[in-house]
mmCIF file of C-alpha atoms in Angstrom:
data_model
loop_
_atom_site.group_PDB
_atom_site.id
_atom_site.type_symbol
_atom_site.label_atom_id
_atom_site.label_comp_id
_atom_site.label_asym_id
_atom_site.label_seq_id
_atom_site.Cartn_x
_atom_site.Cartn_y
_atom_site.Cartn_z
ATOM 1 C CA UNK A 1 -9.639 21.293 34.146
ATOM 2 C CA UNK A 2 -7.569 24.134 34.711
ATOM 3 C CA UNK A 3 -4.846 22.352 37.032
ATOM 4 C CA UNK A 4 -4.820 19.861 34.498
ATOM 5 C CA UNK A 5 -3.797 22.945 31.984
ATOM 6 C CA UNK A 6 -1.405 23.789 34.868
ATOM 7 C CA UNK A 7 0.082 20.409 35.262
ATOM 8 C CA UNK A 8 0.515 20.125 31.143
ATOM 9 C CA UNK A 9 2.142 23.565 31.011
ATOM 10 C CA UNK A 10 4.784 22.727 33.543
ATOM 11 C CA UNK A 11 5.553 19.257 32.481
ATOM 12 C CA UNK A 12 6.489 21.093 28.775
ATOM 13 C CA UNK A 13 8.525 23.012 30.635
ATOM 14 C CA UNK A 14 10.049 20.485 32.221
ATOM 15 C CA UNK A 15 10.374 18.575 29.304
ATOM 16 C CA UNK A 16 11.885 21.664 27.473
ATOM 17 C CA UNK A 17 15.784 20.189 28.674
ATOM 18 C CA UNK A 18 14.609 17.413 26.258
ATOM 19 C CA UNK A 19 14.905 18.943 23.046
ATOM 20 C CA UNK A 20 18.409 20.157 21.040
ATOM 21 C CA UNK A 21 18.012 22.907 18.423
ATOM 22 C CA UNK A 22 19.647 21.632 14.628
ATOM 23 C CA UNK A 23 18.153 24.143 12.774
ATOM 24 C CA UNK A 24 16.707 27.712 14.577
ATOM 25 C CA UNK A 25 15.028 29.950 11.851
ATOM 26 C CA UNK A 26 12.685 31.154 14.534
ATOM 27 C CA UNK A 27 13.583 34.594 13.753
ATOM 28 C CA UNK A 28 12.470 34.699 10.270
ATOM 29 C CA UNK A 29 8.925 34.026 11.748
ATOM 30 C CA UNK A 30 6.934 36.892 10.668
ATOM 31 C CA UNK A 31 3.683 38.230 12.633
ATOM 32 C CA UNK A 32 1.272 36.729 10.629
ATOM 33 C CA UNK A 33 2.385 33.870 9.784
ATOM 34 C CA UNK A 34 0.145 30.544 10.142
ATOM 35 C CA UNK A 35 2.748 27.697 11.584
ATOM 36 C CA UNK A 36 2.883 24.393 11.675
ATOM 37 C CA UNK A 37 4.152 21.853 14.312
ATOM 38 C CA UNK A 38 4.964 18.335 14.134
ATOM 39 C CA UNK A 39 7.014 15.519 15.771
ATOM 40 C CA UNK A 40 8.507 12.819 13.595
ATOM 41 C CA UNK A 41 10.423 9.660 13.351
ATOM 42 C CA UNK A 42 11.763 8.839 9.937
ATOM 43 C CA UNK A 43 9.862 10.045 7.303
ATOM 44 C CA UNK A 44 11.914 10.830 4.682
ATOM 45 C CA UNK A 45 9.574 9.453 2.418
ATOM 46 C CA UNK A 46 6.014 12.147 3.350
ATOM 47 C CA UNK A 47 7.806 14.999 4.268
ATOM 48 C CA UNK A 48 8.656 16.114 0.823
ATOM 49 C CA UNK A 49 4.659 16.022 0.514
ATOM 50 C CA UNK A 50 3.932 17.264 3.585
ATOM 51 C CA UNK A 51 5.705 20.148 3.486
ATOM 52 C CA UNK A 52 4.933 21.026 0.198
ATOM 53 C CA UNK A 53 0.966 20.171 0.576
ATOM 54 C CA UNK A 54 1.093 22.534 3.653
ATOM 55 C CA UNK A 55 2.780 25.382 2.054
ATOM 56 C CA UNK A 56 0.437 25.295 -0.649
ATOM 57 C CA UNK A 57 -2.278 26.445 1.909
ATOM 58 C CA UNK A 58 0.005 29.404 3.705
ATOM 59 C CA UNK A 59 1.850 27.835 5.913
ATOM 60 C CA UNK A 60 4.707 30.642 6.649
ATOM 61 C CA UNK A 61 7.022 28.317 8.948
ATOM 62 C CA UNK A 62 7.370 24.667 10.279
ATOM 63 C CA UNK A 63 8.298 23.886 13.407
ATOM 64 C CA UNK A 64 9.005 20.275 13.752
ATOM 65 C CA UNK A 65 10.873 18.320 16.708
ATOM 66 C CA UNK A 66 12.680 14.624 15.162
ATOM 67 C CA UNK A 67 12.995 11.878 17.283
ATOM 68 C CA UNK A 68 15.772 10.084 16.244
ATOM 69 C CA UNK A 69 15.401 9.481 12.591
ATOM 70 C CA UNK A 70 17.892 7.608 10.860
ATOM 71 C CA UNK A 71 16.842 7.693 7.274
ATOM 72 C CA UNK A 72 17.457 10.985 5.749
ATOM 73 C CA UNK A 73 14.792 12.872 7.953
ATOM 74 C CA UNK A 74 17.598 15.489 9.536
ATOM 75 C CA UNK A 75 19.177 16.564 6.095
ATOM 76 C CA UNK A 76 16.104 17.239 4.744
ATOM 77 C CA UNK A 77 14.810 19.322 7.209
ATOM 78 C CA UNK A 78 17.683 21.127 7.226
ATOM 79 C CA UNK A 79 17.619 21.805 3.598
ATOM 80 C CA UNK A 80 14.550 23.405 4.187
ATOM 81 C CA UNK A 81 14.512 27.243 4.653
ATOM 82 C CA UNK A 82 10.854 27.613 6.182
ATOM 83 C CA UNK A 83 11.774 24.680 8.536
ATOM 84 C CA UNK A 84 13.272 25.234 11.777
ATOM 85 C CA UNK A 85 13.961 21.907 13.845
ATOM 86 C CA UNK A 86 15.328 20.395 16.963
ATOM 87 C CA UNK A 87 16.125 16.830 17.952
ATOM 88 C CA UNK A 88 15.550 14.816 20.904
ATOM 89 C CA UNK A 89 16.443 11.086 21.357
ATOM 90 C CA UNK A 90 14.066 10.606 24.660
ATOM 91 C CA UNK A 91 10.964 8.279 24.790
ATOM 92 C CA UNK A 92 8.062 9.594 22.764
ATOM 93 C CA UNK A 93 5.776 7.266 24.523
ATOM 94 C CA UNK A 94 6.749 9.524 27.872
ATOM 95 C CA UNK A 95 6.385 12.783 26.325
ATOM 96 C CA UNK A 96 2.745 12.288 25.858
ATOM 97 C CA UNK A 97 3.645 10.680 22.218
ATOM 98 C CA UNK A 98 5.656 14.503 21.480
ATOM 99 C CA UNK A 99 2.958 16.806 23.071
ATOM 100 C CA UNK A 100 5.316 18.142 25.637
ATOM 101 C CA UNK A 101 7.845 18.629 23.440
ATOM 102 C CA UNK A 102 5.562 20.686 21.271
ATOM 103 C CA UNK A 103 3.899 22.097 24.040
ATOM 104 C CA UNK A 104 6.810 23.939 24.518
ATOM 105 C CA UNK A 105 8.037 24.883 21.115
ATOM 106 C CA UNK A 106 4.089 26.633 20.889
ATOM 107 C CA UNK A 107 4.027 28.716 24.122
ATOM 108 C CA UNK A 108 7.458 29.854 23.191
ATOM 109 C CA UNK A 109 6.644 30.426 19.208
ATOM 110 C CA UNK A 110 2.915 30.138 18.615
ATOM 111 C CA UNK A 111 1.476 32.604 20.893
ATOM 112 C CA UNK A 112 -1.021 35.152 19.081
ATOM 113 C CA UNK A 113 -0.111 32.764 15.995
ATOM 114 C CA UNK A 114 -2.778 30.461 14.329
ATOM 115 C CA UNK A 115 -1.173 27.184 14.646
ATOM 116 C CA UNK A 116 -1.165 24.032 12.638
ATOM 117 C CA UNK A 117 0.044 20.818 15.233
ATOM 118 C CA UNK A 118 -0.173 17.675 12.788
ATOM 119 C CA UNK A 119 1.280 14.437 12.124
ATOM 120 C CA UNK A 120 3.901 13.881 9.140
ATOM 121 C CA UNK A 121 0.981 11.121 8.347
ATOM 122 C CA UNK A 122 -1.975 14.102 7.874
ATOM 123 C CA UNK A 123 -2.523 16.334 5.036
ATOM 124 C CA UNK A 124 -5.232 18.907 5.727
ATOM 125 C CA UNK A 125 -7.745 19.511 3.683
ATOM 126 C CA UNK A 126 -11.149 22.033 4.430
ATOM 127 C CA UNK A 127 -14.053 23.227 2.256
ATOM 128 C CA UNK A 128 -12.685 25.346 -0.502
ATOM 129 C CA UNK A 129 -8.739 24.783 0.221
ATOM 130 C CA UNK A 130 -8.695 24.424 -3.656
ATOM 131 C CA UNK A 131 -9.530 28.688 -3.902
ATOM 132 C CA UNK A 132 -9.179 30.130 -0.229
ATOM 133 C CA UNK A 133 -5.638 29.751 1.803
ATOM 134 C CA UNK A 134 -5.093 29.061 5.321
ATOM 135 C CA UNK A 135 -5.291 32.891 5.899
ATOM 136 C CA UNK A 136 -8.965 33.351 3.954
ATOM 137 C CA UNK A 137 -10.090 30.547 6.663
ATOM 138 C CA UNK A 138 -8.841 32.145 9.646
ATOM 139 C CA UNK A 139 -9.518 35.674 9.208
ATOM 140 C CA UNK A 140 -13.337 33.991 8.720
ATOM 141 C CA UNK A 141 -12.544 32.465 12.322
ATOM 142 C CA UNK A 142 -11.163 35.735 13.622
ATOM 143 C CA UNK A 143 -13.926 37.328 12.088
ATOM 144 C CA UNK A 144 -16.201 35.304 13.933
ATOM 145 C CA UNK A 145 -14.647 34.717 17.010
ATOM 146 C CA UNK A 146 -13.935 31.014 16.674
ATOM 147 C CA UNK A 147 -10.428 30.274 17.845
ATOM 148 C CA UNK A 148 -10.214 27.162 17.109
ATOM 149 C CA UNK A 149 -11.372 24.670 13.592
ATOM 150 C CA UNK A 150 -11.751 20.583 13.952
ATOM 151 C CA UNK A 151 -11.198 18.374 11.544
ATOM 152 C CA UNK A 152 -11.844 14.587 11.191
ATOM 153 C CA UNK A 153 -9.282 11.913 10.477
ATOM 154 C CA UNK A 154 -10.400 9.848 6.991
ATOM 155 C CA UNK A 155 -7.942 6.593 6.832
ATOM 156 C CA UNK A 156 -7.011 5.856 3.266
ATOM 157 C CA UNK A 157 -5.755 2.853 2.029
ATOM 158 C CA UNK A 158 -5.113 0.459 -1.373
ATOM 159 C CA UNK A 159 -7.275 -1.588 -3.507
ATOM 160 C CA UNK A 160 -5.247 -4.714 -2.417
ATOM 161 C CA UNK A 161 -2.825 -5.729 0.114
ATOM 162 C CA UNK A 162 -0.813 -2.766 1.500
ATOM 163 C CA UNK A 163 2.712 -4.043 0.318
ATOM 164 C CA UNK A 164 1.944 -4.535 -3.251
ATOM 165 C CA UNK A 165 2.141 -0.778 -4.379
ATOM 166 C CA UNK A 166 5.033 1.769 -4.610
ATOM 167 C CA UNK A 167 5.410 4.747 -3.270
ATOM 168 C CA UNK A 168 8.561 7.176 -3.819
ATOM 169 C CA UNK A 169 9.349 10.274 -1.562
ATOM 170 C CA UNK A 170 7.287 13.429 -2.805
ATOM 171 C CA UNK A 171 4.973 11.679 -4.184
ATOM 172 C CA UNK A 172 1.380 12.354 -3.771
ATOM 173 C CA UNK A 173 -0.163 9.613 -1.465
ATOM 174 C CA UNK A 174 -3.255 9.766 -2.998
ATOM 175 C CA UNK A 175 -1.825 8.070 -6.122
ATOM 176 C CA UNK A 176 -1.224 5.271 -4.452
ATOM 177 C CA UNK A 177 -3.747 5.137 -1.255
ATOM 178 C CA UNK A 178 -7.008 6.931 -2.297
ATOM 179 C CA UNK A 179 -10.449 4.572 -0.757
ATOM 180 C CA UNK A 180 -11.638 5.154 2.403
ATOM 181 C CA UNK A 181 -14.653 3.589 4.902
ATOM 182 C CA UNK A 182 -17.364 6.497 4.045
ATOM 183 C CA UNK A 183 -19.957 5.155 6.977
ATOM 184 C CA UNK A 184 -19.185 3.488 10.203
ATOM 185 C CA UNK A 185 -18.755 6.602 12.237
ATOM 186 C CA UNK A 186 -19.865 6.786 15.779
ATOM 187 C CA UNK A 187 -20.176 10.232 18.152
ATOM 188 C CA UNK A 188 -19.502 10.216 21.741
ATOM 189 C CA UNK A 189 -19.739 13.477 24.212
ATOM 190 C CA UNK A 190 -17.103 13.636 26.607
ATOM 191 C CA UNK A 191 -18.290 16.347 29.577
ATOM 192 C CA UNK A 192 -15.111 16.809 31.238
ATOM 193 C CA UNK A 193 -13.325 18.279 28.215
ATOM 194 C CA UNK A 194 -17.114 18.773 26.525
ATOM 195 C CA UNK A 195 -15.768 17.249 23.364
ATOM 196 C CA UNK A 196 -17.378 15.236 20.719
ATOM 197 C CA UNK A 197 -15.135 12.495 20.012
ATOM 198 C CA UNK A 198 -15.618 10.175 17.093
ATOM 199 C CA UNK A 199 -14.541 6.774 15.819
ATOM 200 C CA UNK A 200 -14.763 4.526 12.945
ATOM 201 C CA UNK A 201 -13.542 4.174 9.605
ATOM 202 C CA UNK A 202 -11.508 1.080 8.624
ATOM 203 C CA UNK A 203 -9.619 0.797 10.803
ATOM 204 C CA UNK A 204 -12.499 0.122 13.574
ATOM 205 C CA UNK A 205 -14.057 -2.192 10.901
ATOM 206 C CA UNK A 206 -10.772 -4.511 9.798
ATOM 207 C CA UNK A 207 -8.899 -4.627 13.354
ATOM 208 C CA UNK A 208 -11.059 -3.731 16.515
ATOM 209 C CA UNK A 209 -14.461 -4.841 15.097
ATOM 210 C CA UNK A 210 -14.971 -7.004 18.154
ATOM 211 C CA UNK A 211 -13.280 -4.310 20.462
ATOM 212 C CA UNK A 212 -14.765 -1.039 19.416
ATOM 213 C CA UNK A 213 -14.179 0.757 22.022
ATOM 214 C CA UNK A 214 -10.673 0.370 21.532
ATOM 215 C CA UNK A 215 -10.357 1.231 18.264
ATOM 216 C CA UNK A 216 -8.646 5.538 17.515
ATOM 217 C CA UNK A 217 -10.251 8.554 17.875
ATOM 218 C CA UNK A 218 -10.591 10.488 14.527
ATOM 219 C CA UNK A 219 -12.030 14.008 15.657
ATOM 220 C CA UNK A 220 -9.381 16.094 16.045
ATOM 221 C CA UNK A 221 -8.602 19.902 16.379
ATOM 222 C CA UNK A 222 -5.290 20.871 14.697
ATOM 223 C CA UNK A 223 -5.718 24.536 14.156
ATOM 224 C CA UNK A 224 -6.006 26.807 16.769
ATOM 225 C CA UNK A 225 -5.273 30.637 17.090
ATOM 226 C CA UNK A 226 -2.710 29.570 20.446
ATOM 227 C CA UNK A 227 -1.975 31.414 23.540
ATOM 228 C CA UNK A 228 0.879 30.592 25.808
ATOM 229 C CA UNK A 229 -1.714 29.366 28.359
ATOM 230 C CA UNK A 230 -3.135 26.557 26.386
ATOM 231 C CA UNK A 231 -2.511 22.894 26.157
ATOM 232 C CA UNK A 232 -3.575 20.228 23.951
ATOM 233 C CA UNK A 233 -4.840 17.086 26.621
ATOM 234 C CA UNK A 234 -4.180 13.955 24.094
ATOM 235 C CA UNK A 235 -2.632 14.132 20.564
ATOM 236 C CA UNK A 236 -4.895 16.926 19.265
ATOM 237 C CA UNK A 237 -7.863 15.246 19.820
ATOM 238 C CA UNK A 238 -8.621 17.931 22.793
ATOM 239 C CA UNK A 239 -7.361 20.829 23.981
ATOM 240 C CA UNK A 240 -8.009 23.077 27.282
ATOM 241 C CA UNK A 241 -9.610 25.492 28.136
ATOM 242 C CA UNK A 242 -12.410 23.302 26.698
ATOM 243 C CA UNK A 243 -14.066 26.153 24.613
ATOM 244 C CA UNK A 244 -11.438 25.325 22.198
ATOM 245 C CA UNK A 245 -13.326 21.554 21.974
ATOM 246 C CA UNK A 246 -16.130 23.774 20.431
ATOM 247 C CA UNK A 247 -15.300 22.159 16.908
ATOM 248 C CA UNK A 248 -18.427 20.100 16.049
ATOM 249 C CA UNK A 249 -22.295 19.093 17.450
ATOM 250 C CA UNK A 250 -24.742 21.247 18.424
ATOM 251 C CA UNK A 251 -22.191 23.357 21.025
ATOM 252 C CA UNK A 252 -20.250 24.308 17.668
ATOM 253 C CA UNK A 253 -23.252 26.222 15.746
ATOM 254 C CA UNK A 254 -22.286 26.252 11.979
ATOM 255 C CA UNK A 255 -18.625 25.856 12.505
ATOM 256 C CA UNK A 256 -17.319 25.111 9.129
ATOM 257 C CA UNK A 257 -14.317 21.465 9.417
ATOM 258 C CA UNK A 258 -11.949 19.548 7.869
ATOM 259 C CA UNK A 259 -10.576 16.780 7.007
ATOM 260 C CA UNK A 260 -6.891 15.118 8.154
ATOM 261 C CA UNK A 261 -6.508 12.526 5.390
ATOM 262 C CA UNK A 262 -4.435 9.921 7.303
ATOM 263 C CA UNK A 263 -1.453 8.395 5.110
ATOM 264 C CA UNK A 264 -0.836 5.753 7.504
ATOM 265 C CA UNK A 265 -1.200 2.835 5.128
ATOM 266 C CA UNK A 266 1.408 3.522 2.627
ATOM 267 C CA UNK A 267 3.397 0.214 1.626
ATOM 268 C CA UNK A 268 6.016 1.344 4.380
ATOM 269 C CA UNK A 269 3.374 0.790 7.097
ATOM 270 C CA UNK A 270 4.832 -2.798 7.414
ATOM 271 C CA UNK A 271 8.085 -2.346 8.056
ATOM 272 C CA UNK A 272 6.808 0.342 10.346
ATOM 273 C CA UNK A 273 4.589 -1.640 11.975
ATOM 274 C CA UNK A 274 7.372 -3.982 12.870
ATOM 275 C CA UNK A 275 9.620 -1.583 14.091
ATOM 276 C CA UNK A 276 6.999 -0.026 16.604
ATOM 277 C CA UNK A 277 5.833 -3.134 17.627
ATOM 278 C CA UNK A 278 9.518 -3.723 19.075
ATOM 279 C CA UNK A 279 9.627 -0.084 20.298
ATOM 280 C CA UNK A 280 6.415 -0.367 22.298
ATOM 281 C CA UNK A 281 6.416 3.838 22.103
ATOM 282 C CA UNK A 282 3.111 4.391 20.230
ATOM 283 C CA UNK A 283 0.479 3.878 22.526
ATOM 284 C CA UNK A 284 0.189 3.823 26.262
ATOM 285 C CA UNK A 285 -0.592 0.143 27.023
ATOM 286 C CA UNK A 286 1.572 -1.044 23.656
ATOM 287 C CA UNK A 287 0.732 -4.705 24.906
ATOM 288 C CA UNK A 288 -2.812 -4.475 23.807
ATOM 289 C CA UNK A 289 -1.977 -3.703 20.433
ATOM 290 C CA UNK A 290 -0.015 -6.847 19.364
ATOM 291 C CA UNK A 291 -2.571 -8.083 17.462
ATOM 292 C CA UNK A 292 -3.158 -5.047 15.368
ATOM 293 C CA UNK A 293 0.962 -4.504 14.747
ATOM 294 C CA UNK A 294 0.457 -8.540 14.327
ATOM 295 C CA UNK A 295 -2.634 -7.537 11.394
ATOM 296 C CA UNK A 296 -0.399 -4.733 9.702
ATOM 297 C CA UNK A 297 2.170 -7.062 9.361
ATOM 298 C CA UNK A 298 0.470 -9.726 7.503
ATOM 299 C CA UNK A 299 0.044 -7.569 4.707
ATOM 300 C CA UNK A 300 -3.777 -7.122 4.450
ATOM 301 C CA UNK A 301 -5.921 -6.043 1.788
ATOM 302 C CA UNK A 302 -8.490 -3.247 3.675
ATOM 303 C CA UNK A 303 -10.869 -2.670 0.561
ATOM 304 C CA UNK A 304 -14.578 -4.059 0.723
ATOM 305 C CA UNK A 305 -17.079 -3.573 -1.867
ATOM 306 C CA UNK A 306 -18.783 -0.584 -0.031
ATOM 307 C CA UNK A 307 -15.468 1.640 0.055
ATOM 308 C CA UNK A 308 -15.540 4.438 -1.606
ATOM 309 C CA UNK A 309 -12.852 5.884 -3.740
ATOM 310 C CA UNK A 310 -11.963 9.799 -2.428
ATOM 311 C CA UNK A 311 -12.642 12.626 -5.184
ATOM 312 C CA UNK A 312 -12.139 15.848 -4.009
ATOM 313 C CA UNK A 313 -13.862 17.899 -0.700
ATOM 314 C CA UNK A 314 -17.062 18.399 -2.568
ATOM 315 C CA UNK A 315 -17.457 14.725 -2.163
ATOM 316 C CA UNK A 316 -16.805 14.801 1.734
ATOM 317 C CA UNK A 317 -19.297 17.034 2.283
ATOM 318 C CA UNK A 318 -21.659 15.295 0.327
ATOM 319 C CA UNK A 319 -21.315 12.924 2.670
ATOM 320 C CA UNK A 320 -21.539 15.080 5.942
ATOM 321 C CA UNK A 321 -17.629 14.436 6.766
ATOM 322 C CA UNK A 322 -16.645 17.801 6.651
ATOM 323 C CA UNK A 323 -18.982 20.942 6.532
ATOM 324 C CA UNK A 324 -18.584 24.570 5.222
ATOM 325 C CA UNK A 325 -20.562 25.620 8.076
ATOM 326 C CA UNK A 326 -21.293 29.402 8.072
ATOM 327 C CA UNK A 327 -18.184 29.582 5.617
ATOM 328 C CA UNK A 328 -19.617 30.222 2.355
#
């Protein structure tokens, strides 16, 4: 495991030549600030939200890399005065889907720094983000010597097909997407990286119920107090050294977690899903994913009877999807 840190660390490096500042406000970073990092592709339409969402729980800066956006993304990240942001037209599939890219921009900006690494698609929530900021949570974590928190991805989605509804930019997603799958979640230990990945939700159910295996990983761990000598291994779904992976199961104790509420299925995710099916840049082996690009397209309806309609974080951890943990 460590010269697989090694080898991540020097291919962000490497990768470094890859990226062109726009916007720099780097300096304005303050010591404690909490930041958050992000790669996107056009999404003019969540990042009003995002942004705003993210703020809301003390986030002090954003540092956020575009790949090529042609819709608006650029000017309105440069609008932005807690947004610094650079640009980079290579393949995302061969940056490790922007990890190397943000690999970077975090050993160069995040050490010491607690550290937010999301996708424009995630808004974080945690027990008590309605009273108690970003920094309430992590001086608890410093407090207890827990650098890193996990969180679990909850897919929401429509009553009806996915095309049928509106959405305008800034809007809040969950006025338009708010049911979710609230069982159908499996646990797997992973010992290399001594992780507890999980799966399920809809979209194991609707489009890899006879390929389970195959279908995302939703455990994540997108806040972490960083160092210049760590790396996350896939998305943020692991990180090394693998203490960091100490997030959730019985290694964790009573680590408090969150939840990344995954706006994926807003009505743009057809259009989307067209363009990245001709991209082939979103997973590894984009062939095997046809079908599901094939699915999104069709414009399906993803609510059942049993799905449940989200409320607040009170109701998540009524229903053991996120915990307070020792965090009272």
């Amino acid at each position: 495991m460590r010269w697989t840190r090694r080898r991540l660390l020097f291919r962000a490096l490497r990768k470094r030549g890859q990226l062109a500042a726009v916007t720099d406000r780097t300096r304005a970073i303050r010591r404690n600030d909490i930041l958050c990092f992000a790669t996107v592709r056009n999404e003019a339409e969540r990042l009003p939200f995002f942004l705003d969402h993210h703020r809301g729980l003390g986030v002090g800066h954003f540092l956020i890399v575009d790949n090529a956006s042609d819709d608006g993304t650029c000017a309105l990240l440069a609008a932005q005065p807690d947004v610094s942001f650079w640009r980079s037209g290579h393949s995302y599939r061969l940056s490790r889907f922007g990890m190397d890219w943000l690999t970077w921009l975090m050993s160069r900006h995040g050490h010491g720094h607690w550290c937010l690494t999301l996708d424009a698609d995630e808004l974080l929530v945690y027990p008590h983000h309605d009273t108690r900021d970003l920094h309430d949570l992590t001086a608890w974590l410093d407090a207890e010597r827990r650098p890193s928190f996990g969180a679990v991805m909850l897919d929401l989605y429509p009553k009806g097909p996915l095309g049928d509804r509106t959405y305008r930019a800034g809007q809040d997603p969950l006025d338009v997407i708010d049911w979710f799958d609230a069982g159908n979640i499996v646990t797997k230990y992973q010992p290399p990286l001594k992780n507890l990945l999980v799966r399920g939700g809809v979209r194991r159910r609707v489009f890899f119920g006879t390929e389970p295996e195959r279908s995302p990983t939703l455990s994540k761990t997108p806040l972490i107090r960083w160092n210049r000598r760590y790396a996350y291994v896939s998305s943020t779904h692991s990180a090394l050294p693998t203490h960091l992976n100490r997030v959730r199961g019985r290694a964790a104790g009573d680590a408090p977690s969150g939840v990344l509420l995954h706006t994926k299925f807003l009505p743009s995710i057809i259009a989307k899903s067209r363009e990245e099916k001709r991209r082939r840049e979103h997973f590894a082996n984009s062939a095997l994913y046809e079908d599901y690009y094939d699915a999104l397209i069709g414009n399906p309806d993803l609510w059942f009877p049993d799905s449940t309609r989200y409320e607040d974080w009170r109701q998540l951890e009524s229903l053991g999807i996120l915990s307070r943990g020792g965090w009272d």
